[in-house]
GROMACS .gro file of C-alpha atoms in nm:
model
  148
    1MET     CA    1   9.853   4.924  -0.349
    2SER     CA    2  10.209   4.944  -0.465
    3GLU     CA    3  10.390   5.250  -0.599
    4ALA     CA    4  10.532   5.049  -0.891
    5TYR     CA    5  10.537   5.196  -1.243
    6ASP     CA    6  10.272   4.923  -1.339
    7ASP     CA    7  10.034   5.060  -1.074
    8PRO     CA    8   9.704   5.183  -1.241
    9ARG     CA    9   9.734   5.514  -1.057
   10TRP     CA   10  10.065   5.581  -1.220
   11GLY     CA   11  10.056   5.915  -1.412
   12ALA     CA   12   9.729   6.028  -1.240
   13LEU     CA   13   9.689   6.378  -1.101
   14ARG     CA   14   9.748   6.386  -0.730
   15ASN     CA   15   9.715   6.664  -0.474
   16THR     CA   16   9.901   6.773  -0.170
   17VAL     CA   17   9.810   7.050   0.066
   18LEU     CA   18  10.060   7.276   0.242
   19ALA     CA   19   9.906   7.314   0.587
   20ALA     CA   20   9.693   7.605   0.676
   21THR     CA   21   9.907   7.906   0.742
   22SER     CA   22   9.830   8.246   0.913
   23ASP     CA   23   9.999   8.564   0.822
   24ALA     CA   24   9.896   8.861   1.031
   25ILE     CA   25  10.204   9.101   0.985
   26GLY     CA   26  10.068   9.450   1.006
   27SER     CA   27  10.347   9.615   0.816
   28ALA     CA   28  10.514   9.525   0.484
   29HIS     CA   29  10.751   9.223   0.473
   30SER     CA   30  11.117   9.342   0.425
   31ALA     CA   31  11.194   9.011   0.274
   32ARG     CA   32  11.009   8.706   0.126
   33THR     CA   33  10.843   8.528   0.430
   34GLU     CA   34  10.823   8.156   0.411
   35LEU     CA   35  10.486   8.032   0.525
   36ASN     CA   36  10.525   7.658   0.471
   37ARG     CA   37  10.769   7.402   0.341
   38ARG     CA   38  10.761   7.030   0.240
   39THR     CA   39  11.035   6.805   0.122
   40MET     CA   40  10.930   6.602  -0.180
   41MET     CA   41  10.981   6.223  -0.143
   42ALA     CA   42  10.938   6.149  -0.518
   43ASN     CA   43  11.021   6.323  -0.846
   44ILE     CA   44  10.714   6.522  -0.947
   45THR     CA   45  10.580   6.775  -1.197
   46VAL     CA   46  10.359   7.054  -1.046
   47LYS     CA   47  10.057   7.105  -1.265
   48ASP     CA   48   9.830   7.351  -1.079
   49PHE     CA   49   9.792   7.566  -0.775
   50ASN     CA   50   9.524   7.728  -0.580
   51LEU     CA   51   9.479   7.901  -0.250
   52GLU     CA   52   9.201   7.790  -0.011
   53VAL     CA   53   9.110   8.086   0.209
   54LEU     CA   54   8.974   7.963   0.553
   55THR     CA   55   8.962   8.296   0.720
   56GLY     CA   56   8.974   8.599   0.492
   57ALA     CA   57   9.133   8.930   0.556
   58THR     CA   58   9.141   9.288   0.420
   59CYS     CA   59   9.452   9.375   0.228
   60THR     CA   60   9.687   9.671   0.272
   61GLY     CA   61   9.931   9.534   0.000
   62THR     CA   62  10.270   9.653  -0.103
   63GLY     CA   63  10.419   9.891   0.138
   64GLY     CA   64  10.100   9.885   0.351
   65VAL     CA   65   9.893  10.092   0.102
   66PRO     CA   66   9.529  10.020   0.124
   67GLY     CA   67   9.367   9.873  -0.183
   68GLU     CA   68   9.675   9.695  -0.328
   69THR     CA   69   9.698   9.317  -0.373
   70TRP     CA   70   9.861   9.061  -0.135
   71VAL     CA   71  10.085   8.830  -0.325
   72LEU     CA   72  10.156   8.467  -0.234
   73THR     CA   73  10.391   8.243  -0.415
   74VAL     CA   74  10.457   7.877  -0.454
   75GLY     CA   75  10.808   7.765  -0.555
   76LYS     CA   76  11.090   7.531  -0.502
   77SER     CA   77  11.414   7.507  -0.312
   78LEU     CA   78  11.683   7.289  -0.460
   79ALA     CA   79  11.786   7.025  -0.216
   80GLY     CA   80  12.039   7.154   0.024
   81THR     CA   81  12.080   7.491  -0.130
   82GLY     CA   82  11.807   7.708   0.031
   83ALA     CA   83  11.771   7.894  -0.303
   84PHE     CA   84  11.408   7.979  -0.381
   85ALA     CA   85  11.259   7.988  -0.733
   86ALA     CA   86  10.895   8.088  -0.752
   87PHE     CA   87  10.682   7.915  -1.028
   88GLY     CA   88  10.334   8.010  -0.913
   89THR     CA   89  10.141   8.313  -0.766
   90ALA     CA   90   9.801   8.388  -0.615
   91SER     CA   91   9.690   8.738  -0.523
   92VAL     CA   92   9.447   8.843  -0.272
   93GLY     CA   93   9.231   9.120  -0.430
   94THR     CA   94   9.226   9.483  -0.342
   95ALA     CA   95   8.912   9.441  -0.129
   96GLY     CA   96   9.057   9.149   0.067
   97GLN     CA   97   8.922   8.792   0.060
   98ALA     CA   98   8.610   8.643   0.203
   99ASP     CA   99   8.604   8.332   0.430
  100ASP     CA  100   8.579   7.983   0.257
  101THR     CA  101   8.673   8.092  -0.092
  102VAL     CA  102   8.928   7.971  -0.343
  103LEU     CA  103   9.167   8.171  -0.542
  104ASN     CA  104   9.305   8.013  -0.847
  105GLY     CA  105   9.673   8.063  -0.878
  106SER     CA  106   9.870   8.078  -1.195
  107VAL     CA  107  10.163   7.836  -1.220
  108THR     CA  108  10.424   7.732  -1.468
  109GLU     CA  109  10.448   7.355  -1.495
  110THR     CA  110  10.764   7.273  -1.299
  111ASN     CA  111  10.965   6.958  -1.209
  112LEU     CA  112  11.084   6.894  -0.856
  113ASN     CA  113  11.319   6.600  -0.777
  114SER     CA  114  11.313   6.391  -0.474
  115GLY     CA  115  11.467   6.592  -0.186
  116ASP     CA  116  11.372   6.934  -0.337
  117ASP     CA  117  11.147   7.149  -0.113
  118LEU     CA  118  10.812   7.278  -0.212
  119VAL     CA  119  10.765   7.624  -0.055
  120PHE     CA  120  10.472   7.852   0.009
  121ALA     CA  121  10.566   8.217   0.069
  122ALA     CA  122  10.442   8.578   0.111
  123GLU     CA  123  10.629   8.816  -0.119
  124ILE     CA  124  10.846   9.135  -0.017
  125GLY     CA  125  10.623   9.437   0.052
  126THR     CA  126  10.320   9.222   0.113
  127ALA     CA  127  10.122   9.309   0.417
  128LEU     CA  128   9.782   9.269   0.578
  129GLY     CA  129   9.571   9.500   0.790
  130SER     CA  130   9.469   9.423   1.141
  131ASN     CA  131   9.315   9.075   1.065
  132ALA     CA  132   9.499   8.761   0.973
  133LEU     CA  133   9.457   8.559   0.656
  134LEU     CA  134   9.436   8.193   0.715
  135ALA     CA  135   9.497   7.997   0.397
  136ARG     CA  136   9.641   7.673   0.262
  137ALA     CA  137   9.807   7.609  -0.070
  138ASN     CA  138   9.656   7.311  -0.275
  139ILE     CA  139   9.916   7.180  -0.517
  140SER     CA  140   9.823   6.938  -0.810
  141TYR     CA  141  10.104   6.725  -0.936
  142VAL     CA  142  10.193   6.408  -1.107
  143GLU     CA  143  10.483   6.176  -1.025
  144ARG     CA  144  10.756   6.171  -1.277
  145TYR     CA  145  10.954   5.858  -1.390
  146VAL     CA  146  11.329   5.921  -1.392
  147GLY     CA  147  11.502   5.622  -1.555
  148SER     CA  148  11.861   5.519  -1.486
   0.00000   0.00000   0.00000
């Protein structure tokens, strides 16, 4: 099937997965830590985001304090600039996260242009205990028509 604007799939919700990523840092991140990045090949609008946890972990949270949440973000980086703007978050709860579960992320509907990067990251101060969290970000989007 074509990718023309008369294609019956045009405007339908699509999904992309930012590959499974493991983060096992035992002390707090001193800076945002990029876990995965994908360059978009079309103009899109991100509609939803969730985190699929393949292997759970206990959480030590901000500054390594037990019982605090672990924050993951999804955002965009404008083509060629490297600047990151978060537009969605998902938090691993204070008790950690079980294997094979899905966390619903909150997201602000955001446009990305062809050439922009979709980025999945762990936030500053976020840390895990001795076990690693293995998760992947599921992003729902629609392609966006940009006329000349």
